Short mmCIF file of C-alpha atoms and ligand atoms in Angstrom, two decimals:
data_model
loop_
_atom_site.label_atom_id
_atom_site.label_comp_id
_atom_site.label_asym_id
_atom_site.label_seq_id
_atom_site.Cartn_x
_atom_site.Cartn_y
_atom_site.Cartn_z
CA MET A 84 -45.26 -64.39 69.98
CA HIS A 85 -43.51 -61.04 70.02
CA ILE A 86 -43.09 -59.09 73.24
CA HIS A 87 -43.37 -55.39 72.46
CA SER A 88 -43.09 -53.79 75.90
CA THR A 89 -40.45 -54.50 78.51
CA PRO A 90 -41.82 -55.61 81.91
CA LYS A 91 -41.72 -53.24 84.90
CA TRP A 92 -39.77 -55.74 87.07
CA LEU A 93 -36.99 -55.64 84.51
CA HIS A 94 -36.84 -51.84 84.73
CA ARG A 95 -36.45 -52.03 88.52
CA TRP A 96 -33.86 -54.80 88.32
CA LEU A 97 -31.83 -52.88 85.76
CA SER A 98 -32.06 -49.41 87.29
CA GLY A 99 -29.05 -47.46 86.06
CA PHE A 100 -30.36 -47.87 82.54
CA THR A 101 -32.82 -45.47 80.94
CA TRP A 102 -35.93 -47.37 79.77
CA HIS A 103 -38.28 -44.43 79.23
CA LYS A 104 -38.56 -40.76 80.21
CA PRO A 105 -41.32 -40.23 82.80
CA THR A 106 -43.39 -37.23 81.64
CA ASP A 107 -46.94 -35.89 81.35
CA ARG A 108 -46.11 -34.33 78.00
CA LYS A 109 -47.14 -35.94 74.73
CA VAL A 110 -43.59 -36.70 73.65
CA LEU A 111 -41.98 -39.83 72.20
CA TYR A 112 -38.33 -40.75 71.73
CA LEU A 113 -37.78 -42.70 68.53
CA THR A 114 -34.47 -44.51 68.22
CA PHE A 115 -32.88 -46.29 65.26
CA ASP A 116 -30.19 -48.91 65.77
CA ASP A 117 -27.38 -50.31 63.59
CA GLY A 118 -26.88 -47.69 60.83
CA PRO A 119 -25.96 -45.60 59.10
CA ILE A 120 -26.79 -47.45 55.87
CA SER A 121 -28.56 -46.34 52.69
CA MET A 122 -31.98 -46.97 54.29
CA THR A 123 -31.15 -44.35 56.91
CA GLU A 124 -31.63 -41.65 54.27
CA TRP A 125 -35.21 -42.83 53.71
CA ILE A 126 -35.77 -42.67 57.49
CA LEU A 127 -34.40 -39.11 57.58
CA ASP A 128 -36.80 -38.13 54.80
CA VAL A 129 -39.79 -39.60 56.65
CA LEU A 130 -38.81 -37.91 59.93
CA LYS A 131 -38.57 -34.59 58.11
CA ASP A 132 -42.15 -35.00 56.86
CA TYR A 133 -43.34 -35.06 60.48
CA ASP A 134 -40.88 -32.49 61.82
CA ALA A 135 -39.64 -35.32 64.05
CA LYS A 136 -36.26 -35.55 65.77
CA ALA A 137 -34.84 -38.93 66.77
CA THR A 138 -31.76 -40.65 68.13
CA PHE A 139 -29.59 -42.93 66.01
CA PHE A 140 -27.45 -45.57 67.74
CA CYS A 141 -24.68 -46.03 65.19
CA VAL A 142 -22.22 -48.84 64.54
CA GLY A 143 -18.72 -47.41 64.06
CA GLU A 144 -17.87 -49.49 61.00
CA ASN A 145 -21.08 -48.28 59.33
CA ILE A 146 -20.15 -44.66 60.06
CA MET A 147 -16.81 -45.32 58.32
CA ARG A 148 -18.64 -46.79 55.28
CA ASN A 149 -21.25 -44.01 55.11
CA PRO A 150 -19.84 -40.87 56.70
CA HIS A 151 -22.03 -38.62 54.52
CA ILE A 152 -25.18 -40.20 55.97
CA PHE A 153 -23.83 -39.83 59.51
CA CYS A 154 -23.11 -36.15 58.82
CA ARG A 155 -26.55 -35.64 57.31
CA THR A 156 -28.11 -37.13 60.47
CA LEU A 157 -26.23 -34.61 62.62
CA ALA A 158 -26.90 -31.70 60.28
CA GLU A 159 -30.66 -32.35 60.44
CA GLY A 160 -30.67 -31.99 64.22
CA HIS A 161 -30.90 -35.60 65.35
CA ALA A 162 -28.93 -37.11 68.23
CA VAL A 163 -26.48 -39.95 67.79
CA GLY A 164 -25.32 -42.62 70.21
CA ASN A 165 -22.62 -45.26 70.39
CA HIS A 166 -23.63 -48.86 69.47
CA THR A 167 -20.03 -50.26 69.49
CA HIS A 168 -17.74 -50.35 66.47
CA ASN A 169 -18.61 -53.89 65.33
CA HIS A 170 -22.01 -54.55 66.93
CA LEU A 171 -20.58 -56.70 69.71
CA SER A 172 -22.57 -58.76 72.16
CA GLY A 173 -21.36 -57.82 75.62
CA TRP A 174 -22.05 -61.35 76.85
CA LYS A 175 -19.51 -62.75 74.37
CA SER A 176 -16.82 -60.06 74.85
CA SER A 177 -14.22 -59.48 77.54
CA LEU A 178 -14.43 -56.21 79.44
CA LYS A 179 -11.23 -54.97 77.85
CA HIS A 180 -12.28 -55.83 74.30
CA TYR A 181 -15.78 -54.39 74.74
CA LEU A 182 -14.50 -51.07 76.10
CA ALA A 183 -11.83 -50.81 73.38
CA ASN A 184 -14.42 -51.47 70.67
CA THR A 185 -16.76 -48.87 72.18
CA ALA A 186 -13.89 -46.35 72.34
CA LEU A 187 -13.16 -46.98 68.66
CA CYS A 188 -16.78 -46.17 67.78
CA CYS A 189 -16.57 -43.02 69.90
CA ALA A 190 -13.39 -41.90 68.12
CA THR A 191 -15.14 -42.39 64.77
CA MET A 192 -18.15 -40.37 65.95
CA GLN A 193 -15.92 -37.56 67.21
CA LYS A 194 -14.05 -37.42 63.92
CA TYR A 195 -17.31 -36.15 62.39
CA GLY A 196 -18.09 -33.76 65.23
CA ALA A 197 -20.45 -35.90 67.32
CA VAL A 198 -20.43 -36.09 71.11
CA CYS A 199 -20.19 -39.47 72.88
CA ARG A 200 -22.81 -39.25 75.63
CA LEU A 201 -25.39 -41.96 74.82
CA PHE A 202 -24.74 -45.70 74.56
CA ARG A 203 -26.97 -48.65 73.73
CA PRO A 204 -25.62 -52.21 73.97
CA PRO A 205 -26.21 -54.31 70.82
CA TYR A 206 -28.88 -56.98 71.49
CA GLY A 207 -29.43 -55.30 74.87
CA ARG A 208 -26.68 -57.65 76.11
CA ILE A 209 -24.17 -56.14 78.51
CA THR A 210 -22.51 -57.38 81.69
CA ALA A 211 -22.69 -55.52 85.00
CA ARG A 212 -18.96 -54.69 84.83
CA GLN A 213 -19.22 -53.36 81.27
CA ALA A 214 -22.21 -51.22 82.26
CA THR A 215 -20.46 -49.85 85.35
CA ALA A 216 -17.43 -48.85 83.28
CA LEU A 217 -19.44 -47.22 80.49
CA ARG A 218 -21.66 -45.33 82.92
CA GLN A 219 -18.69 -43.09 83.72
CA GLN A 220 -19.04 -41.53 80.28
CA TYR A 221 -22.46 -42.46 78.91
CA GLU A 222 -26.14 -42.55 79.71
CA LEU A 223 -27.09 -46.17 78.96
CA ILE A 224 -30.27 -46.16 76.90
CA MET A 225 -32.57 -49.19 76.64
CA TRP A 226 -36.24 -49.00 75.53
CA ASP A 227 -39.81 -49.70 76.59
CA VAL A 228 -41.23 -50.26 73.09
CA LEU A 229 -39.58 -52.85 70.84
CA THR A 230 -41.13 -52.73 67.38
CA CYS A 231 -39.70 -56.17 66.41
CA ASP A 232 -39.25 -54.66 62.93
CA TYR A 233 -36.25 -56.99 62.35
CA SER A 234 -38.33 -60.16 62.76
CA PRO A 235 -39.16 -62.11 59.57
CA ARG A 236 -42.04 -63.74 61.48
CA ILE A 237 -44.06 -60.61 62.16
CA ARG A 238 -46.53 -59.09 59.70
CA PRO A 239 -45.95 -55.38 59.03
CA GLN A 240 -49.51 -54.64 60.20
CA ASP A 241 -48.84 -56.36 63.53
CA CYS A 242 -45.48 -54.63 63.90
CA LEU A 243 -47.36 -51.32 63.65
CA GLN A 244 -50.40 -52.15 65.81
CA ASN A 245 -48.45 -53.85 68.60
CA SER A 246 -46.00 -50.95 68.73
CA ILE A 247 -48.83 -48.41 68.95
CA ALA A 248 -50.47 -50.43 71.74
CA ALA A 249 -47.23 -50.57 73.77
CA THR A 250 -46.51 -46.81 73.50
CA GLN A 251 -47.01 -44.38 76.40
CA LYS A 252 -46.03 -40.75 76.99
CA GLY A 253 -42.24 -40.62 77.24
CA SER A 254 -41.70 -44.02 75.59
CA ILE A 255 -38.34 -44.88 74.06
CA VAL A 256 -39.12 -46.79 70.85
CA VAL A 257 -36.66 -49.01 68.96
CA PHE A 258 -36.63 -49.29 65.19
CA HIS A 259 -33.69 -50.59 63.14
CA ASP A 260 -31.91 -49.18 60.14
CA ASN A 261 -30.68 -52.57 59.05
CA LYS A 262 -31.66 -54.74 56.11
CA LYS A 263 -33.59 -57.25 58.20
CA ALA A 264 -36.06 -54.54 59.18
CA ASP A 265 -36.58 -53.16 55.67
CA VAL A 266 -40.09 -54.49 54.91
CA ASN A 267 -41.56 -53.82 58.35
CA ILE A 268 -40.07 -50.38 58.94
CA ARG A 269 -41.15 -49.07 55.53
CA TYR A 270 -44.72 -50.01 56.44
CA ALA A 271 -44.72 -49.18 60.14
CA LEU A 272 -42.64 -46.01 60.56
CA PRO A 273 -44.70 -43.52 58.49
CA ARG A 274 -47.95 -44.88 59.92
CA TYR A 275 -46.63 -44.84 63.48
CA LEU A 276 -45.58 -41.20 63.07
CA ALA A 277 -48.91 -40.26 61.49
CA HIS A 278 -50.88 -41.97 64.27
CA PHE A 279 -49.14 -40.15 67.12
CA ALA A 280 -48.80 -36.83 65.28
CA ASP A 281 -52.61 -36.87 64.86
CA LEU A 282 -52.92 -37.35 68.63
CA GLY A 283 -50.77 -34.26 69.22
CA PHE A 284 -47.50 -35.99 70.06
CA THR A 285 -44.08 -34.58 69.23
CA PHE A 286 -40.92 -36.58 68.62
CA GLU A 287 -37.69 -35.49 70.27
CA CYS A 288 -34.03 -36.48 70.63
CA LEU A 289 -32.77 -38.11 73.79
ZN1 LIG B 480 -28.05 -53.30 67.18
#
């Protein structure tokens, strides 16, 4: 079974993280983790079709491999966030190593003119001390809708329908620009955008 929405008790327990943006407006915050890779260019094309802006949580080493895609993301008006340089799990990293790796990603982002103000921990795994330290510089962004697009055990149709069912006004929605998500995101993303655009929603950066 795939859990697509994070429980309310978790939001209260982990206050100090942003899980969604409370609002009465019909607005959604799409986020894409782990790029930039070649697939990111397809995502940018799809977003353009719907006049949608989104937030990309980038891995520093992928920015170094694909700086032109990172620059295109910025040039098209999307926001970018820090997702560590090497996609580290906070639970398996010392405080010092985790902060140094995050700083390396930030330096790479700044080299291409981006601002380091948003952070999302890979796997959602971060210790209290790591979070406290990073909060000095960053808004720590989690999510309330997990599309599970990376899972090989979910059908693309279910990825789409479960994500639609879990979405509310102000939701922060996680997709992935990584190879594991390829089949599901190519099915779900355009249909998800079409569904909510038809209902009068807009899609904005964090
Ligand atoms: Zn990630």
